[in-house]
Coordinates of C-alpha atoms in Angstrom, one line a residue:
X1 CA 32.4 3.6 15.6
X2 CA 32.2 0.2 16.4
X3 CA 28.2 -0.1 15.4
X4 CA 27.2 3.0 13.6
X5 CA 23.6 1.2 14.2
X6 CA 23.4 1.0 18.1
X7 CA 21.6 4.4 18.5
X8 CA 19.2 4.1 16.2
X9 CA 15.5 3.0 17.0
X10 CA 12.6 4.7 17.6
X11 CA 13.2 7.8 15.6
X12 CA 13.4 5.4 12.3
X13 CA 10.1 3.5 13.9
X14 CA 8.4 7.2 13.7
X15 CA 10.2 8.3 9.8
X16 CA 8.8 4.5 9.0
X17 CA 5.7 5.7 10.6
X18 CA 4.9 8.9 9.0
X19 CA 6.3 7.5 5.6
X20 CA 3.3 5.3 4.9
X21 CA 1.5 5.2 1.4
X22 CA -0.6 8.8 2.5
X23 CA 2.5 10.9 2.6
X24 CA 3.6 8.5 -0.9
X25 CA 0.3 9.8 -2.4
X26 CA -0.1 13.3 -1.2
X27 CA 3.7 14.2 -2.4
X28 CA 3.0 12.1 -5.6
X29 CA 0.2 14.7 -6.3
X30 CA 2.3 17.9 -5.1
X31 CA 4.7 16.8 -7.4
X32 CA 2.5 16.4 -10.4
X33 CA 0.5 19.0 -10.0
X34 CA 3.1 21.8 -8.8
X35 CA 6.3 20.3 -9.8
X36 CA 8.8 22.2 -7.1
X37 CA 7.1 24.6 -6.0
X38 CA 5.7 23.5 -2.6
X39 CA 9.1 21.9 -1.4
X40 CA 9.0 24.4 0.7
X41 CA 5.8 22.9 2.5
X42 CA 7.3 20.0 2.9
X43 CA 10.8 21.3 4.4
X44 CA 8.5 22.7 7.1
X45 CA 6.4 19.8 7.6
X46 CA 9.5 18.3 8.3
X47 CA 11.0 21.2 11.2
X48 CA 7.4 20.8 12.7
X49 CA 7.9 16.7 13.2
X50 CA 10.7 17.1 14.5
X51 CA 9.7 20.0 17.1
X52 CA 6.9 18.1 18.5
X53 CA 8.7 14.7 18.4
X54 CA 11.6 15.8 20.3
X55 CA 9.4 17.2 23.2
X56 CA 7.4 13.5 22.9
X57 CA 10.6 11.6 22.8
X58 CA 11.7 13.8 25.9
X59 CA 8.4 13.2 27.8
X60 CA 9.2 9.6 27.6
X61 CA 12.8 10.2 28.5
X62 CA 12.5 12.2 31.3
X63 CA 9.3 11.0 32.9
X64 CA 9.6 7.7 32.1
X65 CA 5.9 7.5 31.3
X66 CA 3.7 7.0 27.8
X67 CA 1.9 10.7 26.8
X68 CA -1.8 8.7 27.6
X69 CA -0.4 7.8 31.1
X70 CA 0.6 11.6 32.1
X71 CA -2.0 13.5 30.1
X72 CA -4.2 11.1 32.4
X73 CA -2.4 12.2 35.4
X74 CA -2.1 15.8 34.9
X75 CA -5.9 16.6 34.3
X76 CA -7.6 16.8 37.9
X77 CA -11.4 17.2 37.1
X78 CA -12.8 13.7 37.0
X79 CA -15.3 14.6 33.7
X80 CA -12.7 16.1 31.4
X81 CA -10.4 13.2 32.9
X82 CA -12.7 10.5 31.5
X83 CA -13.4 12.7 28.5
X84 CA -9.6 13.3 27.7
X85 CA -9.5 9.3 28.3
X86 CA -11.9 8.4 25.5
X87 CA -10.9 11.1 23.2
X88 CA -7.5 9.5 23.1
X89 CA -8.6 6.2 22.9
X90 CA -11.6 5.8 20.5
X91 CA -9.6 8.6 18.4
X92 CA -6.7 6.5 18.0
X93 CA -8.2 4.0 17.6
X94 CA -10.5 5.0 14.8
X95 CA -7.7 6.9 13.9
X96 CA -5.2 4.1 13.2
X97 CA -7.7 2.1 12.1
X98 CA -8.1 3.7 8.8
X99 CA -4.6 4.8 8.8
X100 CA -3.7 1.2 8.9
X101 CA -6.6 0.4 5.7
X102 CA -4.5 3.2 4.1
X103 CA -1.6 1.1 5.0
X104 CA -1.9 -2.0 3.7
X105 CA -3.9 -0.3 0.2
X106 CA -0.8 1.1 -0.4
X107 CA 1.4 -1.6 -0.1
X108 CA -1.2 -3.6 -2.2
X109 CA -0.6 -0.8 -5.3
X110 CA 2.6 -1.3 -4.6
X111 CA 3.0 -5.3 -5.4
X112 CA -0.1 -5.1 -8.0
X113 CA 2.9 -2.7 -10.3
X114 CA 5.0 -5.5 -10.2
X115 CA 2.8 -8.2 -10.1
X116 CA -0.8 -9.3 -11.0
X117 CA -3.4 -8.9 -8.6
X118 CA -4.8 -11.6 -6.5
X119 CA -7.8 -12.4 -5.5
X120 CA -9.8 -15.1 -3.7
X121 CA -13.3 -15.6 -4.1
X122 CA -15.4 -16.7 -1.4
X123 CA -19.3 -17.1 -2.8
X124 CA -19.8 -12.9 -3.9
X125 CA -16.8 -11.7 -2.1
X126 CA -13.6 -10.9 -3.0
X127 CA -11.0 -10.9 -0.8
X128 CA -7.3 -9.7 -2.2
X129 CA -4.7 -12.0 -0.8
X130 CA -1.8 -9.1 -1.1
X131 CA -3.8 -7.2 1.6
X132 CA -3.4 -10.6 3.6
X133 CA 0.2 -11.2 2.8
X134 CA 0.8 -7.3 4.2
X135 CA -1.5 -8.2 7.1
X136 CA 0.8 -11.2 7.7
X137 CA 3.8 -10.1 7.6
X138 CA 2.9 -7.3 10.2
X139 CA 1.2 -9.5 12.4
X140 CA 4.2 -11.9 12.5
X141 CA 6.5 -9.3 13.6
X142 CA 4.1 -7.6 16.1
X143 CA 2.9 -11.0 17.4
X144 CA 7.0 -12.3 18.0
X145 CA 6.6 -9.3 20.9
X146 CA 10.2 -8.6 20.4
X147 CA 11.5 -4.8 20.4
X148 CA 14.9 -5.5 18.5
X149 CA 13.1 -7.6 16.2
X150 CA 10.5 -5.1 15.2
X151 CA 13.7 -2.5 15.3
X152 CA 15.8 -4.2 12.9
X153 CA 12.8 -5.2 10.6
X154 CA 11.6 -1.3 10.1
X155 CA 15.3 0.2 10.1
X156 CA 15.9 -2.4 7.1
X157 CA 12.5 -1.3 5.4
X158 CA 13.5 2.3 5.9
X159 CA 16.8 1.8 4.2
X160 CA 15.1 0.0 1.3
X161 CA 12.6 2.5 1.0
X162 CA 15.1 5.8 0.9
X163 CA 17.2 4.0 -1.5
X164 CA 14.6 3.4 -3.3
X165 CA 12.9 7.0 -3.8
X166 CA 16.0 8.9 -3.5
X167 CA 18.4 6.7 -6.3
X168 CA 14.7 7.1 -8.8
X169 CA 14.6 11.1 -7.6
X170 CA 18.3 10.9 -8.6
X171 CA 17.9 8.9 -11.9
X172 CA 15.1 11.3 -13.1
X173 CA 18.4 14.0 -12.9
X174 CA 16.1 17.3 -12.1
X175 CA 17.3 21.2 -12.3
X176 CA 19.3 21.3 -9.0
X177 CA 18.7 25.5 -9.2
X178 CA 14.9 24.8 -8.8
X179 CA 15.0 22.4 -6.6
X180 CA 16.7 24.6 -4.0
X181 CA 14.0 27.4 -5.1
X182 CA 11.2 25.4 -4.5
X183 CA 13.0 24.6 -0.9
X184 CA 13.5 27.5 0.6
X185 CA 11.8 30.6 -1.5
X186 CA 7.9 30.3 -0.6
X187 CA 5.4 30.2 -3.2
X188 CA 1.6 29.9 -3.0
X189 CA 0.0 29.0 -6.7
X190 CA -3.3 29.3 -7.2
X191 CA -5.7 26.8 -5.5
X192 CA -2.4 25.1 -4.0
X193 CA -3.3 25.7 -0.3
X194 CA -5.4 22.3 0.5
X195 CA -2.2 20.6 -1.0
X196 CA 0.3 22.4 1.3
X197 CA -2.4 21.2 4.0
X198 CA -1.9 17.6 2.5
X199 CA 1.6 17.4 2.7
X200 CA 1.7 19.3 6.7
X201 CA -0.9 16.4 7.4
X202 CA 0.4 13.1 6.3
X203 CA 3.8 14.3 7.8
X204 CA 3.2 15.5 11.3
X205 CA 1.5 12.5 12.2
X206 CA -0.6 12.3 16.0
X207 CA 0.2 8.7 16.6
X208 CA 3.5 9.1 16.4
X209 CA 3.5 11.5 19.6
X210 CA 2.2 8.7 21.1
X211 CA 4.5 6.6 19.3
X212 CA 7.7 7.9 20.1
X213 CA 6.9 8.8 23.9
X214 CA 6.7 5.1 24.7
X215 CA 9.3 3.1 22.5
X216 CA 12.5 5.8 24.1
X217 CA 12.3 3.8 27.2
X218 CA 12.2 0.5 25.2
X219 CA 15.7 1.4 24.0
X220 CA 17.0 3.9 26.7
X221 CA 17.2 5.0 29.9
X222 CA 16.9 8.4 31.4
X223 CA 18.3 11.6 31.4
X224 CA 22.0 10.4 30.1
X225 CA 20.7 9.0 26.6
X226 CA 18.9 12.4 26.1
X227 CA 21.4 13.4 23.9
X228 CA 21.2 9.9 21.9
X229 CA 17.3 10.3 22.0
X230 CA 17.7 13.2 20.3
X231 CA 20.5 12.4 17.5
X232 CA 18.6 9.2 16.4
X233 CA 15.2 11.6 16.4
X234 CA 16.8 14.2 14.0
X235 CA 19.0 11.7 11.4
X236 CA 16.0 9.6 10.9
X237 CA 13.1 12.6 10.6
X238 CA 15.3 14.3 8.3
X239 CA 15.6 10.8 6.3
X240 CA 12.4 10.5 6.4
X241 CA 11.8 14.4 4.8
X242 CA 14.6 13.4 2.2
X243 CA 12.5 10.6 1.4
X244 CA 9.2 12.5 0.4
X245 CA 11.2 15.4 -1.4
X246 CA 12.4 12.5 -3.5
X247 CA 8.7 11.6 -3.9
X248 CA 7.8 14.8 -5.1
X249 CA 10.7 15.2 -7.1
X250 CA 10.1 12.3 -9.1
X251 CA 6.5 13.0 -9.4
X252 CA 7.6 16.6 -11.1
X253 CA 9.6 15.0 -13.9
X254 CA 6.8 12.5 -14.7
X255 CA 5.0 15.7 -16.4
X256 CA 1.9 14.0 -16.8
X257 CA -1.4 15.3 -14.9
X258 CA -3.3 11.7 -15.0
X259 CA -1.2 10.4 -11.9
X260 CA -3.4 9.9 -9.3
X261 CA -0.9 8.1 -6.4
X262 CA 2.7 6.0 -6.9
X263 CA 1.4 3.2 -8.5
X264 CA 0.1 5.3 -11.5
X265 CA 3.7 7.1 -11.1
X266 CA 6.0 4.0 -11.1
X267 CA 4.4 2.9 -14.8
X268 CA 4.0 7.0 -16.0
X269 CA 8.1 7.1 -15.3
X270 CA 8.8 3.4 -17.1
X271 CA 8.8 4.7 -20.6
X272 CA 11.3 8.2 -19.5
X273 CA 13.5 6.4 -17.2
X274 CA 12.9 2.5 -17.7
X275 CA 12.2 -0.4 -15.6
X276 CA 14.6 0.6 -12.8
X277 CA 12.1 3.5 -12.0
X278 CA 9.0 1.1 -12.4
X279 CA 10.9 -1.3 -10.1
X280 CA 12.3 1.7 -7.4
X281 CA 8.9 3.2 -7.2
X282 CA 7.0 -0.2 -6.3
X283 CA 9.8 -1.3 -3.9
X284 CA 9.8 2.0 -2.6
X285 CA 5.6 2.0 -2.0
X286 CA 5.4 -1.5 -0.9
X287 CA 7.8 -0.9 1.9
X288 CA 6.3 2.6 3.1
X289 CA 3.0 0.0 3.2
X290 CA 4.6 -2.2 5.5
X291 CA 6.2 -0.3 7.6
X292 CA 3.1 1.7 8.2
X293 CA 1.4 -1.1 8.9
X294 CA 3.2 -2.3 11.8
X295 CA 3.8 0.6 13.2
X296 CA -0.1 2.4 13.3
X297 CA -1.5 -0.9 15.3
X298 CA 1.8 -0.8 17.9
X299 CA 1.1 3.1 18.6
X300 CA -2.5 2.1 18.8
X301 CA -1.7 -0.8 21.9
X302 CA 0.7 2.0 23.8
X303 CA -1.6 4.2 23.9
X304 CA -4.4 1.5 25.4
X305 CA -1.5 0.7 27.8
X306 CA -1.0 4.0 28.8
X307 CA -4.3 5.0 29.4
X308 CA -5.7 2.1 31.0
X309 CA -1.8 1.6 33.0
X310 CA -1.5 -1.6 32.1
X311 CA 1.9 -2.8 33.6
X312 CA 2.9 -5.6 30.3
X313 CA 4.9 -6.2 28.1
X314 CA 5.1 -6.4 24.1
X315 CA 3.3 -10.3 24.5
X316 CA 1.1 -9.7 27.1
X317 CA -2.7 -10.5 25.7
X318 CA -4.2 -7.1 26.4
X319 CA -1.6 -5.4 24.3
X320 CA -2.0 -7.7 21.7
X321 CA -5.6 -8.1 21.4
X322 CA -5.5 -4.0 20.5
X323 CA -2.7 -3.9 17.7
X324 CA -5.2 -7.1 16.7
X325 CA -7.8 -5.5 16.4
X326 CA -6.6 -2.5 14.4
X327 CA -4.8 -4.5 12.0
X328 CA -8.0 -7.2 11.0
X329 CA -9.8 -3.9 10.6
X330 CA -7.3 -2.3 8.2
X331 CA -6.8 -5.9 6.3
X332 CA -10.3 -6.1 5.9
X333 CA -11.1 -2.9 4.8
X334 CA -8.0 -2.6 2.6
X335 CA -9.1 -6.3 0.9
X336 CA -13.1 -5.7 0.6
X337 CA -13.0 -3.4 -2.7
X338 CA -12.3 0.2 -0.8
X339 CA -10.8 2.8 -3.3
X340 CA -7.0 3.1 -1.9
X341 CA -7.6 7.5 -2.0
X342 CA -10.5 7.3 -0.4
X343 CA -9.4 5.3 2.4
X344 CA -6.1 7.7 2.6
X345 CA -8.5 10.4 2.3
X346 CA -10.9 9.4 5.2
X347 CA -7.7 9.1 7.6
X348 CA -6.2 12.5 6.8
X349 CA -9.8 13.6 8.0
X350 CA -8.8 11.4 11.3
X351 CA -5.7 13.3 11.3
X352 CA -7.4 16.8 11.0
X353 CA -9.7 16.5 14.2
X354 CA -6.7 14.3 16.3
X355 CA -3.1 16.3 15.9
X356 CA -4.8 19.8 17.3
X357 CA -6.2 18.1 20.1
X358 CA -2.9 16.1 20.5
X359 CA -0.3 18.2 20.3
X360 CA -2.1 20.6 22.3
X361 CA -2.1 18.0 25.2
X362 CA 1.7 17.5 24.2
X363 CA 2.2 21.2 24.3
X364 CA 0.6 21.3 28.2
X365 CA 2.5 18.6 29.9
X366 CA 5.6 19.5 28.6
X367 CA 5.4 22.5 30.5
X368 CA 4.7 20.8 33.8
X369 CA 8.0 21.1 36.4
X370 CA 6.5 18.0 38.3
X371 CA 6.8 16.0 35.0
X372 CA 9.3 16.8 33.7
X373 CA 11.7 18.9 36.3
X374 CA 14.5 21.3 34.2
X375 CA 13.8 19.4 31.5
X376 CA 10.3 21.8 30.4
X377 CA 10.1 23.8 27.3
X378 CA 12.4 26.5 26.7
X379 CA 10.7 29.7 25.5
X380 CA 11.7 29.3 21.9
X381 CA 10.4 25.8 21.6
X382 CA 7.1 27.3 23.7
X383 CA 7.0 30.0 20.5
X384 CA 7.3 27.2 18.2
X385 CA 5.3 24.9 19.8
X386 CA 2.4 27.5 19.8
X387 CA 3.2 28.1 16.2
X388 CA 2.9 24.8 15.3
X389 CA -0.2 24.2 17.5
X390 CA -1.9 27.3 15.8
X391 CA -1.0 26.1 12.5
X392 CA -2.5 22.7 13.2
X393 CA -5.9 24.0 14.0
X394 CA -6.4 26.2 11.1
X395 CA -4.8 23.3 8.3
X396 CA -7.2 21.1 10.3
X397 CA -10.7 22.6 10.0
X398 CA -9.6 23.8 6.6
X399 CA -9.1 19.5 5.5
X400 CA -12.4 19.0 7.1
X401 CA -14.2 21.7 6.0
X402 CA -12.7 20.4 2.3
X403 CA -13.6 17.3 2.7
X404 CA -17.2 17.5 3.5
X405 CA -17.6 20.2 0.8
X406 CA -17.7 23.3 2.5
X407 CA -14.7 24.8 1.3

C-alpha cells in the first residue's frame, strides 16, 4: 500500500502502445458514424489484447527470452528459419515504421487544435516543426536508455490521456442504458463490418507481442512475479479499452457526420460542451501521439535484439541505431505533407498481413513444454487463442482486400 505504483510497467507501456492516434481515429469514426452500437467490438477487442498479451508477457516471464529469440529457436529447418527471421524483421520494421508516421501525425493534429501550425521552409519544402518537437521528445527519452525513465514518462502520459478522454466522455453526459446496450448486446448495421475490423485492428496490436515479451524481464523476475505480471497486464489493458470507449462515446454525442479523426472532433464538440472538450480532446490526442511514438521504435530495436541475440542494453549502439532509424522515418514522413488517414490507413494494412502471422507464432511456442515447462497454454486459452487467431486472419484479408479495392 505503500506505492500503489511499484507494479505497474510494461502493461501501461503496451495500453500507451496500442492507444496511439489510429485507435483515436478509428473509434472517432465508430462513434460518429454508429454512435453505440459497436461498443461491443471494442469490449472484445479488448478480451482479445489481453488473451494474447498475457501468453506474450508469460513467454517473457517464464522463458526469460524476447518472442524473436524463441520463435528463432523453436523452428528447426534452416529456410523457414531464415524466412521466419526476415518476416519478423523487415515486417516490423516496415510495420512500425508507418505506425510511428501515424504516430507523430497524430500528435501533430493534436497540438495544430490548440495551436497554429508550424512550418519551416527549406527552398520548396516544408518541413512541420510539431512533427520534430514529437520526434524530439521521443528521441530524448529513448536515447537517455533508461527503463524507469521511459516507465514513468508513458505511465504519466497514460494518466493524462484517460483523464483526458474519459472526464470529456463524462462531460458530454450520454444515455447510460445505451451505453451498456451497445456493450454487451451485439449488433451489426449495415455496411458496419470493415469498421468492427478497424476497431479489432488498431487494438490488438502485433508489436506489442513483441513489446510486452521483452520489457517483463526489464521489471521482473521469473516465475514469482507471474502473478504481478499479470495484475499490471489486466488494470492497464482494461484502462487502455476504457479509454477508447470514451473515444467513441464522445464521438456519438458530437452528432455530426463531417468528423473525419479527433482533431475535427475536439473543435465539432467546442460549441456543445465548450472549450474544456476542445482542450480534453487535444491533450487527450497529443499524448496518445507521444506515447506511441516512443513506444513503436522501442518494440521495433527488441525485436532486432531478439532475432539477431544481441546481448545489450537499452544504450548499446545497435539497439539504438534501430529505434533511430524507425523514428527519422516516421518524423519525416509525418512532416513531408502525408495525409495523417492515409498514413494511419497504410499501417492498419501493416497490421492486417503482421498480427495473423504473429500471433500464430505466439500461439505455437506457447505450447512448447521445453519453453515454457507447466507454464503452456491451458485448453481454454488454446480455444481462445485459436479463436482469436482464426478471427485475425479473416478481419485481416478482409482490411486488405478493402483497402486495395476488392471488397
Amino acid at each position: 500500500m505503500k506505492n500503489p505504483f511499484k507494479n505497474i510497467g510494461p502493461g501501461t507501456l503496451v495500453a500507451a502502445a496500442f492507444i496511439g492516434p489510429g485507435t483515436v481515429t478509428v473509434c472517432t469514426l465508430a462513434g460518429v458514424q454508429y454512435s453505440f452500437t459497436l461498443l461491443w467490438a471494442m469490449l472484445l477487442s479488448i478480451i482479445a489484447t489481453i488473451v494474447l498479451q498475457e501468453m506474450a508477457a508469460r513467454l517473457g516471464l517464464i522463458s526469460g527470452k524476447s518472442l524473436a529469440t524463441v520463435v528463432k529457436n523453436e523452428i528447426q529447418n534452416p529456410a523457414l528459419k531464415v524466412g521466419a527471421v526476415v518476416l519478423m524483421l523487415s515486417a516490423i520494421l516496415i510495420g512500425n515504421a508507418a505506425y510511428e508516421a501515424g504516430n507523430i501525425s497524430g500528435g501533430v493534429l493534436g497540438l495544430e487544435t490548440l495551436v497554429n501550425t508550424a512550418v519551416l521552409n527549406i527552398n520548396d519544402f516544408e518541413l512541420n516543426l510539431w512533427s520534430l518537437l514529437i520526434g524530439s521528445i521521443a528521441f530524448i527519452l529513448l536515447f537517455l536508455g533508461n527503463y524507469k525513465l521511459i516507465e514513468k514518462a508513458l505511465v504519466s502520459l497514460v494518466i493524462l490521456m484517460s483523464l483526458s478522454f474519459i472526464i470529456a466522455a463524462i462531460s458530454t453526459t450520454p444515455n447510460i442504458s445505451e451505453v451498456l446496450k451497445g456493450l454487451f448486446i451485439p449488433t451489426v448495421p449495415e455496411e458496419s463490418v470493415l469498421m468492427i475490423i478497424g476497431l479489432v485492428g488498431t487494438t490488438v496490436v502485433p508489436y506489442n507481442l513483441f513489446l510486452h515479451a521483452s520489457l517483463v524481464s526489464e521489471k521482473w523476475n521469473g516465475v514469482a512475479d507471474l502473478k504481478a505480471a499479470r495484475k499490471d497486464l489486466y488494470i492497464s489493458i482494461t484502462l487502455g479499452g476504457l479509454v477508447s470507449i470514451a473515444i467513441i462515446i464522445c464521438a456519438a454525442a458530437a452528432q455530426q457526420t463531417e468528423i473525419k479523426n479527433a482533431a475535427d472532433l475536439a473543435k465539432g464538440l467546442e460549441p456543445l460542451y465548450g472549450n474544456a472538450a476542445k482542450y480534453l480532446l487535444s491533450i487527450g490526442l497529443f499524448a496518445a501521439g507521444i506515447t506511441s511514438a516512443i513506444t513503436a521504435p522501442l518494440a521495433a530495436a527488441y525485436v532486432a535484439k531478439g532475432v539477431f541475440d544481441w546481448k545489450v542494453g537499452l544504450k548499446n549502439v545497435k539497439f539504438r541505431m534501430v529505434w533511430g532509424v524507425v523514428l527519422v522515418l516516421g518524423v519525416l514522413f509525418s512532416s513531408i505533407g502525408f495525409s495523417a488517414i492515409e498514413i494511419i490507413r497504410f499501417a492498419q494494412i501493416a497490421n492486417g498481413l503482421l498480427l495473423p502471422i504473429i500471433a500464430g507464432f505466439l500461439l505455437w511456442v506457447v505450447n512448447k513444454k521445453n519453453v515454457l515447462g507447466n507454464y503452456v497454454n491451458s485448453k481454454f486459452q488454446n480455444i481462445l487463442g485459436s479463436i482469436i487467431l482464426i478471427t485475425t486472419i479473416i478481419l485481416g484479408a478482409r482490411t486488405i482486400l478493402k483497402v486495395i479495392g476488392l471488397l
